[in-house]
């Protein structure tokens, strides 16, 4: 059984989320055979050299999972796109690409964070292109940790303000973006996070029935999907 989680937004300021994560990793994740984390594991990630006790505690939970012999995979989100090789090594996991193919039963599926599908949010798409560039990332990572923490806090505040002023439709995925990625990867199912709008959507692409499945962010409850055979199920826990 495969587990998929997304949008935990873990940070020191939200011990309630850390408690949910600890409960999941201790009691629920061990029942899985593999675990995928589809981005925004952290509210922000300032570099693999972050040596805070909080980060060490999160890494330790993942390391215990991978040490049990189970595959562990991470995707970049819009909050933690700086997760790198050192983080992967420390957790015993693997960082996969922006579009990751898997097979569910006899159907082809793709896993994504989902932010790249929000075509209508022109402002964010421009910002995304900037922060995903090697030049921008190298410049940021060359700054001292304390400076990066300040930059991350400033970016989070600006993001909250920007989201508050945008129409709901702008921050959702664009139907054409969904169809394009399913066509390009010849997939029947798209599973993503990012939008915080959990649901199972039935869509038609080139006359073929397809599905778009959206994970929930974590808040009062945690959320995960299970894949077993051709079954995809949604689970909440508190």
Coordinates of C-alpha atoms in Angstrom, one line a residue:
X1 CA 0.0 0.0 0.0
X2 CA 1.3 3.4 -1.0
X3 CA 0.7 6.5 1.1
X4 CA 0.6 10.1 -0.3
X5 CA 0.7 13.3 1.7
X6 CA 1.1 16.9 0.9
X7 CA 0.9 20.5 2.2
X8 CA 1.8 19.8 5.9
X9 CA 3.4 23.3 6.1
X10 CA 5.4 22.3 9.1
X11 CA 7.1 25.1 11.1
X12 CA 8.2 25.7 14.7
X13 CA 5.3 28.2 15.1
X14 CA 2.7 25.4 14.6
X15 CA 3.3 22.6 17.2
X16 CA -0.1 21.3 16.4
X17 CA 1.0 20.4 12.9
X18 CA 4.2 18.8 14.3
X19 CA 2.1 16.7 16.6
X20 CA -0.1 15.5 13.7
X21 CA 3.0 14.7 11.7
X22 CA 4.5 12.8 14.7
X23 CA 1.3 10.8 15.1
X24 CA 1.3 10.0 11.4
X25 CA 4.9 8.9 11.2
X26 CA 4.6 6.8 14.5
X27 CA 1.2 5.2 14.0
X28 CA 0.0 5.4 10.4
X29 CA 3.0 5.6 8.0
X30 CA 4.4 2.2 9.3
X31 CA 1.4 0.5 7.7
X32 CA 2.4 1.7 4.3
X33 CA 4.9 0.1 1.8
X34 CA 6.1 3.4 0.4
X35 CA 5.5 7.1 1.1
X36 CA 5.3 10.1 -1.3
X37 CA 5.4 13.7 0.0
X38 CA 4.1 16.0 -2.8
X39 CA 5.6 19.3 -1.7
X40 CA 5.1 21.9 1.0
X41 CA 6.2 19.6 3.7
X42 CA 7.6 22.7 5.3
X43 CA 6.1 26.2 5.5
X44 CA 9.5 27.3 4.2
X45 CA 12.9 25.8 3.6
X46 CA 16.0 28.0 3.7
X47 CA 18.6 25.3 2.7
X48 CA 19.8 21.9 3.6
X49 CA 22.3 23.5 6.1
X50 CA 19.4 24.5 8.4
X51 CA 20.7 23.0 11.7
X52 CA 17.7 23.8 13.9
X53 CA 16.5 21.1 16.4
X54 CA 13.0 21.4 14.8
X55 CA 14.4 20.3 11.4
X56 CA 16.5 17.6 12.9
X57 CA 13.4 16.1 14.6
X58 CA 11.5 16.0 11.3
X59 CA 14.4 14.4 9.5
X60 CA 14.8 11.8 12.2
X61 CA 11.2 10.7 11.7
X62 CA 11.7 10.2 8.0
X63 CA 15.0 8.4 8.6
X64 CA 13.3 5.9 10.9
X65 CA 10.8 5.2 8.1
X66 CA 13.4 4.7 5.4
X67 CA 15.6 2.7 7.7
X68 CA 12.8 0.2 8.0
X69 CA 13.4 -0.6 4.3
X70 CA 10.5 1.4 2.8
X71 CA 10.9 3.8 -0.2
X72 CA 10.5 7.5 0.6
X73 CA 10.0 10.1 -2.1
X74 CA 9.8 13.9 -2.0
X75 CA 8.6 16.5 -4.5
X76 CA 9.3 20.2 -4.4
X77 CA 6.5 22.5 -3.4
X78 CA 6.2 26.2 -3.7
X79 CA 7.4 26.6 -0.1
X80 CA 10.2 24.1 0.0
X81 CA 11.7 24.1 -3.5
X82 CA 15.2 24.4 -2.0
X83 CA 15.1 20.9 -0.6
X84 CA 18.2 19.3 -1.9
X85 CA 20.5 16.3 -2.0
X86 CA 21.7 16.7 1.6
X87 CA 18.1 16.6 2.9
X88 CA 17.4 13.5 0.8
X89 CA 20.5 11.8 2.1
X90 CA 19.7 12.7 5.7
X91 CA 16.2 11.3 5.4
X92 CA 17.1 8.3 3.3
X93 CA 14.6 9.5 0.6
X94 CA 14.7 10.5 -3.0
X95 CA 13.7 13.8 -4.6
X96 CA 11.6 13.1 -7.7
X97 CA 10.8 15.4 -10.6
X98 CA 8.0 17.9 -10.9
X99 CA 5.8 15.3 -12.7
X100 CA 6.4 11.8 -11.4
X101 CA 4.8 8.8 -13.1
X102 CA 3.4 5.8 -11.2
X103 CA 1.0 3.0 -12.1
X104 CA -2.2 2.5 -10.2
X105 CA -3.8 -0.9 -11.0
X106 CA -3.9 -0.9 -14.8
X107 CA -3.9 2.9 -15.1
X108 CA -1.1 5.4 -15.6
X109 CA -1.0 8.2 -13.1
X110 CA 1.2 11.3 -12.4
X111 CA 2.0 12.9 -9.1
X112 CA 2.6 16.7 -8.9
X113 CA 2.7 19.4 -6.3
X114 CA 0.3 21.4 -8.5
X115 CA 1.5 25.0 -8.4
X116 CA 2.7 24.9 -12.0
X117 CA -0.9 24.2 -13.1
X118 CA -2.2 27.5 -11.8
X119 CA -1.8 29.4 -15.1
X120 CA -4.3 32.1 -14.3
X121 CA -2.1 33.3 -11.4
X122 CA 0.2 35.3 -13.6
X123 CA 2.0 37.0 -10.7
X124 CA 2.8 33.8 -9.0
X125 CA 3.9 32.1 -12.2
X126 CA 6.4 34.9 -12.8
X127 CA 7.6 34.6 -9.2
X128 CA 7.9 30.8 -9.6
X129 CA 10.1 31.2 -12.7
X130 CA 12.4 33.6 -10.8
X131 CA 12.9 31.5 -7.7
X132 CA 13.3 28.2 -9.6
X133 CA 16.3 29.7 -11.5
X134 CA 19.8 28.4 -10.5
X135 CA 21.1 32.0 -10.3
X136 CA 18.4 33.1 -7.8
X137 CA 18.8 30.0 -5.7
X138 CA 22.6 30.2 -5.6
X139 CA 22.4 33.9 -4.6
X140 CA 20.0 33.1 -1.8
X141 CA 21.9 30.1 -0.5
X142 CA 25.1 32.1 -0.4
X143 CA 23.6 34.3 2.4
X144 CA 24.1 33.4 6.1
X145 CA 21.3 31.3 7.7
X146 CA 20.0 34.2 9.8
X147 CA 19.6 36.4 6.7
X148 CA 17.8 33.5 4.9
X149 CA 15.4 33.1 7.8
X150 CA 14.5 36.8 7.5
X151 CA 14.1 36.5 3.8
X152 CA 11.8 33.5 4.2
X153 CA 9.7 35.2 6.8
X154 CA 9.3 38.2 4.5
X155 CA 8.3 36.0 1.5
X156 CA 5.7 34.2 3.6
X157 CA 4.1 37.4 4.7
X158 CA 4.0 38.8 1.1
X159 CA 2.5 35.5 -0.1
X160 CA -0.3 35.6 2.6
X161 CA -1.1 39.2 1.6
X162 CA -1.1 38.3 -2.1
X163 CA -3.4 35.3 -1.6
X164 CA -5.8 37.3 0.4
X165 CA -6.3 39.7 -2.5
X166 CA -6.8 37.2 -5.3
X167 CA -10.0 35.7 -6.5
X168 CA -10.5 32.1 -5.6
X169 CA -10.5 30.9 -9.3
X170 CA -7.1 32.5 -10.0
X171 CA -5.4 30.4 -7.4
X172 CA -6.9 27.1 -8.6
X173 CA -5.4 24.9 -11.4
X174 CA -6.4 25.8 -15.0
X175 CA -8.4 23.1 -16.8
X176 CA -6.3 23.4 -19.9
X177 CA -3.1 22.9 -17.8
X178 CA -4.6 19.7 -16.3
X179 CA -5.5 18.4 -19.8
X180 CA -2.1 19.3 -21.2
X181 CA -0.1 17.4 -18.5
X182 CA -2.4 14.4 -18.8
X183 CA -2.0 14.3 -22.6
X184 CA 1.8 14.9 -22.5
X185 CA 2.3 12.0 -20.1
X186 CA -0.4 9.8 -21.5
X187 CA -1.9 9.5 -18.0
X188 CA -5.4 8.7 -16.8
X189 CA -5.0 10.1 -13.3
X190 CA -3.4 13.3 -11.9
X191 CA -2.8 13.5 -8.1
X192 CA -1.7 16.8 -6.7
X193 CA -1.8 19.1 -3.7
X194 CA -1.1 22.9 -3.4
X195 CA -4.6 24.3 -3.8
X196 CA -5.9 23.1 -0.4
X197 CA -9.1 22.0 -2.1
X198 CA -9.4 18.3 -1.5
X199 CA -11.7 16.5 -4.0
X200 CA -12.0 13.8 -6.6
X201 CA -12.8 15.3 -10.0
X202 CA -14.0 13.3 -13.1
X203 CA -12.8 14.9 -16.3
X204 CA -12.7 14.0 -20.0
X205 CA -9.5 14.2 -22.0
X206 CA -9.6 13.4 -25.7
X207 CA -12.8 11.4 -25.2
X208 CA -11.2 9.4 -22.3
X209 CA -12.4 9.4 -18.7
X210 CA -9.7 10.7 -16.4
X211 CA -9.5 11.7 -12.8
X212 CA -7.9 14.6 -10.9
X213 CA -7.5 14.0 -7.2
X214 CA -6.5 16.8 -4.9
X215 CA -5.0 16.3 -1.5
X216 CA -5.9 18.4 1.6
X217 CA -3.5 20.6 3.5
X218 CA -3.1 19.7 7.2
X219 CA -4.7 21.8 9.9
X220 CA -7.2 20.5 12.5
X221 CA -6.8 17.1 10.9
X222 CA -4.1 15.3 8.9
X223 CA -4.8 13.8 5.5
X224 CA -3.4 11.1 3.3
X225 CA -4.3 9.0 0.3
X226 CA -3.8 5.3 0.0
X227 CA -3.2 3.5 -3.2
X228 CA -3.8 -0.3 -3.2
X229 CA -4.3 -2.2 -6.4
X230 CA -6.6 0.0 -8.4
X231 CA -8.2 1.6 -5.3
X232 CA -7.5 5.2 -4.3
X233 CA -8.9 6.2 -0.9
X234 CA -8.8 9.4 1.2
X235 CA -8.3 9.3 4.9
X236 CA -8.4 12.0 7.6
X237 CA -7.1 11.7 11.2
X238 CA -6.9 13.9 14.2

